[in-house]
Amino acid sequence: MTRQERYQSAKEIYKKYGVDTDAAMEKLKEIPVSLHCWQGDDVKGFDQDGPLTGGIQTTGNYPGKAQTPEELMADLEEAMKLMPGKKKLNLHASYAIFEEGEHVDRDKIEPKHFKKWVDFAKKHNMGIDFNPTFFSHNKVKDGLTLSSPDEEIRKFWIEHGKACIRISEYFAKETGIPCVMNIWTGDGYKDIPADRLGPRMRYKDSIEQIIAEPHDPKLVKPCVESKVFGIGVESFTAGSSEFALMFAASHDGVLPLMDNGHYHPTEVVSDKIPALLCYFDEIALHITRPVRWDSDHVVLFDDETKEMAKEIVRNDALDRVDMALDFFDASINRISAWTVGFRAWQKALLSALVTPSAKLKELQDNNKLTELMALQEEIKTLPFGDIWEEYLERCNVLGGMEWFKEVERYEKEILEVRK
Ligand code: RNT
Ligand code: ZN
């Protein structure tokens, strides 16, 4: 059977369950997913030369990482060719691009330092999301930034946040697409603190000062991302889940951002998505894959990834959830890491879009739970692979393992010759 014949046959099978696979693919093509620049260079950035801090870590040193803006953009372009669907670019402030000999500290960065990124985004018809960078910098004092008891330090980072609001608005104006600006810090303590309220009150005040920077709420959407732990920050984080949620709930225009690697291992973000949708018009996600104590493995097409996509799709919330990828693996080919992760999330969304959710919900509401279990099991083995391959074809993206051969070619010709 040819690919087309396989698709036709799969389409008929899904139709029996009341699913329109063509409509699902059309819909998916238009949904933006934010692609993080930081998988390409192990979260290094261009504005400093120190180690990665903030309780996050990349392990491995697979050859060929991007070391200049040009290399990072070339690698992003290569990876994006292999990804179906609409993309948004996700940048960190540490990816500012300076002129030869110029250096501007983070409290003073300006839109002009991101002009090349704007050109890149425009070339690819992408909006841009943004993140102030509260780590990997000599002004992170004793592991603290926005919650620091040292007023000078705290001021520096507040100024950084304000500069990022201005840059976010510039991105939105240039691209015509709102910018989601995410605030995350690794502020916390390795061991039992004597004061948990003080750091949080300072953190709260700092974020309030940052969002007080004048901006158009239609263009800039500030978020607060929580985290339960970090490497070396195991006992206390200032930006815990309750802190971030309550901050967002009590400040107009601020979205809660959930990273599914930031919770206790048996908690699932799939269940938290509908809980937050009861209260927020819009929420944001970092999509990642937690493994034991780490939060940043490459996203795969696994059960929880599928479950999160289902919660967004079946609650008709695709336009209420800002979806961004967040992972970094330095131990494998980085273009492949990006591609596998992005494709996995696209697969999860497509799979959710071809799930007969209305029928399943009806069974639940009529308490036909035996049949619900049976049907949920049955649909797991429908010929989804044939729909996925058709989707790739319609997006002009290589299917099967063909995309991987292209990564191997790029590795040989481009990555291996890099110093
Ligand atoms: C860290 C957070 C944060 C970072 C990026 C680089 O645990 O998830 O979002 O991964 O900002
Ligand atoms: Zn994150």
Coordinates of C-alpha atoms and ligand atoms in Angstrom, one line a residue:
M1 CA 0.0 0.0 0.0
T2 CA 1.2 3.5 -0.8
R3 CA 1.2 6.2 1.9
Q4 CA -1.9 7.8 0.3
E5 CA -3.8 4.5 0.4
R6 CA -2.8 3.9 4.0
Y7 CA -4.1 7.4 4.8
Q8 CA -7.4 6.8 3.0
S9 CA -7.9 3.6 4.9
A10 CA -7.0 5.2 8.3
K11 CA -9.3 8.1 7.5
E12 CA -12.2 5.6 7.0
I13 CA -11.5 3.9 10.3
Y14 CA -11.4 7.2 12.2
K15 CA -14.6 8.3 10.5
K16 CA -16.4 5.3 12.1
Y17 CA -15.6 6.9 15.5
G18 CA -16.9 10.2 14.3
V19 CA -13.5 11.8 13.7
D20 CA -12.7 14.1 10.7
T21 CA -8.9 13.6 10.2
D22 CA -8.6 16.2 7.5
A23 CA -10.2 18.9 9.8
A24 CA -7.8 17.8 12.6
M25 CA -4.7 18.3 10.4
E26 CA -6.0 21.7 9.1
K27 CA -6.5 22.9 12.6
L28 CA -3.1 21.7 13.9
K29 CA -1.2 23.5 11.1
E30 CA -2.4 26.9 12.5
I31 CA -1.6 26.4 16.2
P32 CA 1.7 28.1 17.2
V33 CA 4.1 26.2 19.5
S34 CA 7.0 28.2 20.9
L35 CA 10.4 26.8 20.1
H36 CA 13.1 27.5 22.6
C37 CA 16.4 28.7 21.2
W38 CA 18.4 27.3 24.2
Q39 CA 18.5 23.7 23.2
G40 CA 20.9 24.7 20.5
D41 CA 23.8 25.8 22.8
D42 CA 23.1 24.2 26.2
V43 CA 21.5 27.3 27.6
K44 CA 24.8 29.3 27.3
G45 CA 23.7 32.5 25.6
F46 CA 25.9 35.2 24.2
D47 CA 26.2 37.8 27.0
Q48 CA 28.6 36.1 29.4
D49 CA 31.1 33.3 29.6
G50 CA 30.4 31.7 33.0
P51 CA 28.8 28.4 33.9
L52 CA 25.1 27.7 33.8
T53 CA 23.6 28.4 37.2
G54 CA 20.1 28.8 38.8
G55 CA 19.7 25.1 39.8
I56 CA 19.6 23.9 36.2
Q57 CA 22.2 21.9 34.4
T58 CA 23.1 20.5 31.0
T59 CA 25.0 17.3 31.0
G60 CA 27.1 15.8 28.1
N61 CA 29.3 17.5 25.5
Y62 CA 28.1 16.2 22.2
P63 CA 30.2 18.0 19.5
G64 CA 29.0 20.8 17.3
K65 CA 27.0 23.1 19.6
A66 CA 26.2 26.6 18.3
Q67 CA 28.7 29.2 19.6
T68 CA 27.6 32.3 17.7
P69 CA 24.3 33.9 16.8
E70 CA 24.9 32.9 13.2
E71 CA 25.4 29.2 14.1
L72 CA 22.4 29.2 16.4
M73 CA 20.2 30.7 13.7
A74 CA 21.5 28.2 11.1
D75 CA 20.8 25.3 13.5
L76 CA 17.3 26.6 14.3
E77 CA 16.6 26.8 10.6
E78 CA 17.8 23.3 10.0
A79 CA 15.7 22.0 12.8
M80 CA 12.6 23.9 11.8
K81 CA 12.7 22.4 8.3
L82 CA 12.1 19.1 10.0
M83 CA 9.2 20.2 12.2
P84 CA 5.6 20.3 10.9
G85 CA 3.3 23.1 12.1
K86 CA 3.5 26.7 13.1
K87 CA 6.3 28.0 15.3
K88 CA 7.0 30.9 17.6
L89 CA 10.5 31.7 18.6
N90 CA 11.3 31.6 22.4
L91 CA 14.4 33.7 23.4
H92 CA 16.2 34.3 26.7
A93 CA 17.6 37.8 27.4
S94 CA 21.1 36.2 27.6
Y95 CA 20.8 35.8 23.8
A96 CA 21.3 39.5 23.2
I97 CA 23.5 40.2 20.3
F98 CA 26.1 43.0 20.8
E99 CA 28.2 44.8 18.3
E100 CA 31.9 44.0 18.2
G101 CA 33.5 45.2 21.4
E102 CA 30.2 46.3 22.9
H103 CA 28.9 44.9 26.2
V104 CA 25.8 46.0 28.0
D105 CA 24.8 44.5 31.3
R106 CA 21.4 42.9 31.7
D107 CA 19.8 45.9 33.5
K108 CA 20.5 48.0 30.5
I109 CA 19.7 45.8 27.5
E110 CA 17.6 47.4 24.8
P111 CA 15.5 46.3 21.8
K112 CA 18.3 47.0 19.4
H113 CA 20.3 44.1 20.9
F114 CA 17.6 41.8 19.6
K115 CA 17.2 43.3 16.1
K116 CA 18.8 40.4 14.5
W117 CA 16.4 38.0 16.2
V118 CA 13.5 40.1 15.0
D119 CA 14.8 39.9 11.4
F120 CA 15.2 36.1 11.9
A121 CA 11.6 35.8 13.2
K122 CA 10.2 37.9 10.4
K123 CA 12.0 35.8 7.8
H124 CA 10.2 32.8 9.2
N125 CA 6.8 34.4 10.0
M126 CA 7.2 33.8 13.6
G127 CA 6.1 35.7 16.7
I128 CA 8.6 35.9 19.6
D129 CA 8.3 34.9 23.3
F130 CA 10.8 36.2 25.8
N131 CA 12.4 35.4 29.1
P132 CA 14.4 37.6 31.4
T133 CA 17.5 35.6 32.4
F134 CA 17.9 35.5 36.2
F135 CA 20.8 33.0 36.2
S136 CA 24.3 32.5 34.8
H137 CA 25.5 36.0 35.9
N138 CA 27.8 37.5 38.5
K139 CA 25.0 39.4 40.1
V140 CA 23.2 36.2 41.2
K141 CA 24.2 36.6 44.9
D142 CA 24.2 33.6 47.1
G143 CA 21.8 32.0 44.6
L144 CA 19.3 34.8 44.9
T145 CA 18.0 37.5 42.4
L146 CA 14.5 38.9 42.8
S147 CA 14.2 37.7 46.3
S148 CA 17.7 38.8 47.5
P149 CA 17.9 40.6 50.8
D150 CA 20.6 42.7 49.3
E151 CA 18.7 45.7 47.9
E152 CA 21.3 46.6 45.4
I153 CA 21.2 43.1 43.9
R154 CA 17.4 43.0 43.9
K155 CA 17.3 46.4 42.2
F156 CA 19.6 45.2 39.5
W157 CA 17.3 42.3 38.7
I158 CA 14.2 44.4 38.8
E159 CA 15.7 46.7 36.3
H160 CA 16.5 43.6 34.2
G161 CA 12.9 42.6 34.3
K162 CA 11.7 46.0 33.3
A163 CA 14.1 46.1 30.4
C164 CA 12.7 42.8 29.3
I165 CA 9.1 44.2 29.4
R166 CA 10.3 46.9 27.0
I167 CA 12.0 44.4 24.7
S168 CA 8.9 42.1 24.8
E169 CA 6.7 45.0 23.6
Y170 CA 9.2 45.7 20.8
F171 CA 8.9 42.1 19.7
A172 CA 5.1 42.3 19.7
K173 CA 5.1 45.5 17.7
E174 CA 7.6 44.3 15.2
T175 CA 6.0 40.9 14.6
G176 CA 2.4 41.8 15.1
I177 CA 2.1 38.9 17.5
P178 CA 1.8 39.3 21.3
C179 CA 4.8 38.3 23.3
V180 CA 4.6 36.0 26.3
M181 CA 7.2 37.1 28.8
N182 CA 8.0 34.5 31.4
I183 CA 9.6 35.2 34.8
W184 CA 11.4 32.3 36.3
T185 CA 14.2 32.4 38.9
G186 CA 16.1 29.7 40.6
D187 CA 16.0 31.6 43.9
G188 CA 16.1 29.2 46.8
Y189 CA 18.0 27.3 49.4
K190 CA 19.8 24.0 49.5
D191 CA 19.0 23.5 53.1
I192 CA 16.3 24.4 55.6
P193 CA 15.8 28.2 55.7
A194 CA 15.1 30.2 58.8
D195 CA 12.7 32.5 56.9
R196 CA 10.4 31.4 54.1
L197 CA 8.1 34.5 54.1
G198 CA 10.8 37.2 53.7
P199 CA 12.2 35.9 50.4
R200 CA 8.7 35.4 49.0
M201 CA 7.5 38.9 50.1
R202 CA 10.6 40.4 48.3
Y203 CA 10.0 38.2 45.3
K204 CA 6.4 39.4 45.2
D205 CA 7.4 43.0 45.4
S206 CA 10.0 42.6 42.7
I207 CA 7.6 41.1 40.2
E208 CA 5.1 43.8 41.0
Q209 CA 7.7 46.4 40.2
I210 CA 8.6 44.6 37.0
I211 CA 5.1 44.4 35.7
A212 CA 4.5 48.1 36.7
E213 CA 6.8 49.0 33.8
P214 CA 4.4 50.6 31.3
H215 CA 3.2 48.1 28.6
D216 CA 0.2 47.3 26.5
P217 CA -1.4 44.2 28.0
K218 CA -2.6 43.1 24.6
L219 CA 1.0 43.0 23.4
V220 CA 3.0 41.8 26.5
K221 CA 1.7 38.9 28.6
P222 CA 3.9 38.4 31.7
C223 CA 3.9 35.0 33.3
V224 CA 5.2 33.6 36.5
E225 CA 6.7 30.1 36.4
S226 CA 6.9 28.0 39.5
K227 CA 9.3 25.3 40.5
V228 CA 9.5 22.9 43.5
F229 CA 13.2 22.3 43.4
G230 CA 16.5 22.9 41.7
I231 CA 19.9 21.3 41.7
G232 CA 21.4 22.7 44.9
V233 CA 18.1 24.3 45.7
E234 CA 16.4 21.3 47.2
S235 CA 14.8 22.6 50.4
F236 CA 13.1 25.8 49.4
T237 CA 12.3 27.8 46.3
A238 CA 10.9 31.3 46.6
G239 CA 8.7 30.7 43.4
S240 CA 6.8 27.7 44.6
S241 CA 3.6 26.5 42.9
E242 CA 1.3 28.2 45.4
F243 CA 3.3 31.4 45.2
A244 CA 3.2 31.6 41.4
L245 CA -0.4 30.7 41.1
M246 CA -1.6 33.1 43.7
F247 CA 0.6 35.9 42.2
A248 CA -1.0 35.3 38.8
A249 CA -4.5 35.0 40.3
S250 CA -4.2 38.3 42.1
H251 CA -2.5 40.4 39.4
D252 CA -4.5 41.4 36.3
G253 CA -2.9 40.3 33.1
V254 CA -0.4 37.9 34.7
L255 CA -0.6 34.3 33.5
P256 CA 0.5 31.3 35.6
L257 CA 3.1 29.2 33.8
M258 CA 3.3 25.5 34.6
D259 CA 6.4 23.6 33.6
N260 CA 5.5 19.9 33.8
G261 CA 9.0 19.1 35.1
H262 CA 8.5 21.3 38.2
Y263 CA 6.3 19.2 40.4
H264 CA 6.6 16.2 42.7
P265 CA 7.0 13.1 40.6
T266 CA 3.4 11.8 41.0
E267 CA 1.7 15.1 40.3
V268 CA 0.6 15.6 36.7
V269 CA 0.2 18.8 34.8
S270 CA -2.5 17.2 32.7
D271 CA -4.8 17.4 35.7
K272 CA -3.7 20.9 36.6
I273 CA -4.6 22.3 33.2
P274 CA -8.4 22.0 33.5
A275 CA -8.2 23.1 37.1
L276 CA -6.5 26.4 36.1
L277 CA -8.9 26.8 33.1
C278 CA -11.7 27.1 35.6
Y279 CA -10.2 30.4 36.8
F280 CA -7.9 31.9 34.1
D281 CA -8.8 33.0 30.6
E282 CA -5.3 32.2 29.5
I283 CA -2.5 30.0 30.9
A284 CA 1.0 29.2 29.8
L285 CA 3.0 25.9 29.7
H286 CA 6.5 24.7 29.5
I287 CA 6.4 21.3 27.9
T288 CA 9.3 19.1 29.0
R289 CA 9.9 15.6 30.3
P290 CA 10.8 15.1 33.9
V291 CA 13.0 12.1 34.8
R292 CA 13.4 11.4 38.5
W293 CA 15.1 14.6 39.9
D294 CA 15.7 16.3 36.5
S295 CA 13.1 18.4 34.8
D296 CA 14.5 19.0 31.3
H297 CA 14.7 15.9 29.2
V298 CA 13.7 15.9 25.5
V299 CA 9.9 15.6 25.1
L300 CA 8.7 12.2 23.8
F301 CA 5.3 10.9 22.7
D302 CA 4.6 9.4 26.0
D303 CA 1.4 9.0 28.1
E304 CA 1.6 12.2 30.1
T305 CA 2.5 14.2 27.1
K306 CA -0.5 12.8 25.3
E307 CA -2.7 13.5 28.3
M308 CA -1.7 17.2 28.5
A309 CA -2.5 17.6 24.8
K310 CA -5.8 16.0 25.3
E311 CA -6.7 18.4 28.2
I312 CA -6.0 21.3 25.9
V313 CA -7.8 20.0 22.9
R314 CA -10.9 18.5 24.4
N315 CA -11.5 21.5 26.5
D316 CA -11.4 23.6 23.4
A317 CA -8.5 25.6 24.9
L318 CA -6.0 25.8 22.1
D319 CA -6.3 29.5 22.0
R320 CA -6.2 29.8 25.8
V321 CA -3.0 27.9 26.4
D322 CA 0.4 29.4 25.3
M323 CA 2.5 26.3 24.6
A324 CA 6.3 26.4 24.8
L325 CA 8.9 23.7 24.7
D326 CA 11.6 23.7 27.4
F327 CA 14.3 21.1 27.5
F328 CA 18.0 20.8 26.9
D329 CA 20.1 17.8 26.3
A330 CA 23.8 18.2 25.6
S331 CA 24.6 14.5 25.3
I332 CA 23.0 14.0 21.8
N333 CA 22.8 15.8 18.5
R334 CA 21.0 19.0 19.4
I335 CA 19.2 19.4 16.1
S336 CA 17.8 15.9 16.6
A337 CA 16.8 16.8 20.2
W338 CA 14.9 19.8 19.1
T339 CA 13.3 17.9 16.3
V340 CA 12.2 14.9 18.3
G341 CA 10.8 17.1 21.0
F342 CA 8.9 19.4 18.7
R343 CA 7.6 16.5 16.6
A344 CA 6.5 14.7 19.8
W345 CA 4.4 17.6 20.9
Q346 CA 2.9 17.9 17.4
K347 CA 2.1 14.2 17.5
A348 CA 0.5 14.6 20.9
L349 CA -1.7 17.5 19.6
L350 CA -2.7 15.6 16.5
S351 CA -3.4 12.5 18.5
A352 CA -5.7 14.6 20.8
L353 CA -7.4 16.1 17.7
V354 CA -8.3 12.7 16.3
T355 CA -9.6 11.4 19.6
P356 CA -13.4 11.0 19.8
S357 CA -13.6 13.2 22.9
A358 CA -17.3 14.0 22.6
K359 CA -18.2 10.3 22.6
L360 CA -15.9 9.6 25.5
K361 CA -17.3 12.4 27.5
E362 CA -20.8 11.3 26.8
L363 CA -20.0 7.9 28.2
Q364 CA -18.5 9.5 31.4
D365 CA -21.5 11.7 31.9
N366 CA -23.9 8.8 31.5
N367 CA -21.8 6.8 34.0
K368 CA -21.0 4.1 31.3
L369 CA -17.6 3.7 32.8
T370 CA -17.1 0.1 31.7
E371 CA -17.6 1.1 28.1
L372 CA -15.5 4.2 28.6
M373 CA -12.5 2.1 29.7
A374 CA -13.1 -0.4 26.8
L375 CA -13.3 2.4 24.2
Q376 CA -10.3 4.3 25.6
E377 CA -8.3 1.1 25.2
E378 CA -9.6 0.4 21.8
I379 CA -8.7 3.7 20.3
K380 CA -5.1 3.4 21.5
T381 CA -4.3 1.1 18.6
L382 CA -6.1 2.9 15.8
P383 CA -3.7 3.6 12.8
F384 CA -2.5 6.9 14.1
G385 CA 0.9 6.6 12.3
D386 CA -0.8 6.8 8.9
I387 CA -2.5 10.1 9.9
W388 CA 0.8 11.4 11.2
E389 CA 2.7 10.6 8.0
E390 CA 0.0 12.3 6.0
Y391 CA 0.3 15.4 8.2
L392 CA 4.1 15.5 7.7
E393 CA 3.6 15.2 3.9
R394 CA 1.0 18.0 3.9
C395 CA 3.4 20.2 5.9
N396 CA 6.2 19.4 3.4
V397 CA 8.3 17.8 6.1
L398 CA 10.3 14.6 5.9
G399 CA 8.6 11.5 7.3
G400 CA 9.7 8.1 8.6
M401 CA 13.4 8.2 9.5
E402 CA 14.2 10.3 6.4
W403 CA 14.4 13.4 8.6
F404 CA 17.1 11.7 10.6
K405 CA 19.2 11.2 7.5
E406 CA 19.1 14.9 6.9
V407 CA 20.3 15.5 10.5
E408 CA 23.2 13.1 9.9
R409 CA 24.1 15.0 6.7
Y410 CA 24.0 18.3 8.5
E411 CA 26.1 16.9 11.3
K412 CA 28.7 15.7 8.9
E413 CA 28.8 18.8 6.7
I414 CA 28.2 21.6 9.3
L415 CA 28.5 20.5 12.9
E416 CA 31.6 18.3 12.6
V417 CA 33.7 21.1 11.1
R418 CA 32.8 23.5 13.8
K419 CA 35.7 24.2 16.2
Ligands
RNT1 C1 14.1 25.9 34.7 C2 12.9 26.5 34.1 C3 13.2 27.6 33.1 C4 14.4 27.3 32.2 C5 14.5 28.2 31.0 C6 15.9 28.1 30.4 O1 13.9 24.8 35.5 O2 12.2 25.5 33.5 O3 12.0 27.8 32.3 O4 14.4 26.0 31.8 O5 14.1 29.4 31.3
ZN2 ZN 10.6 25.9 32.3

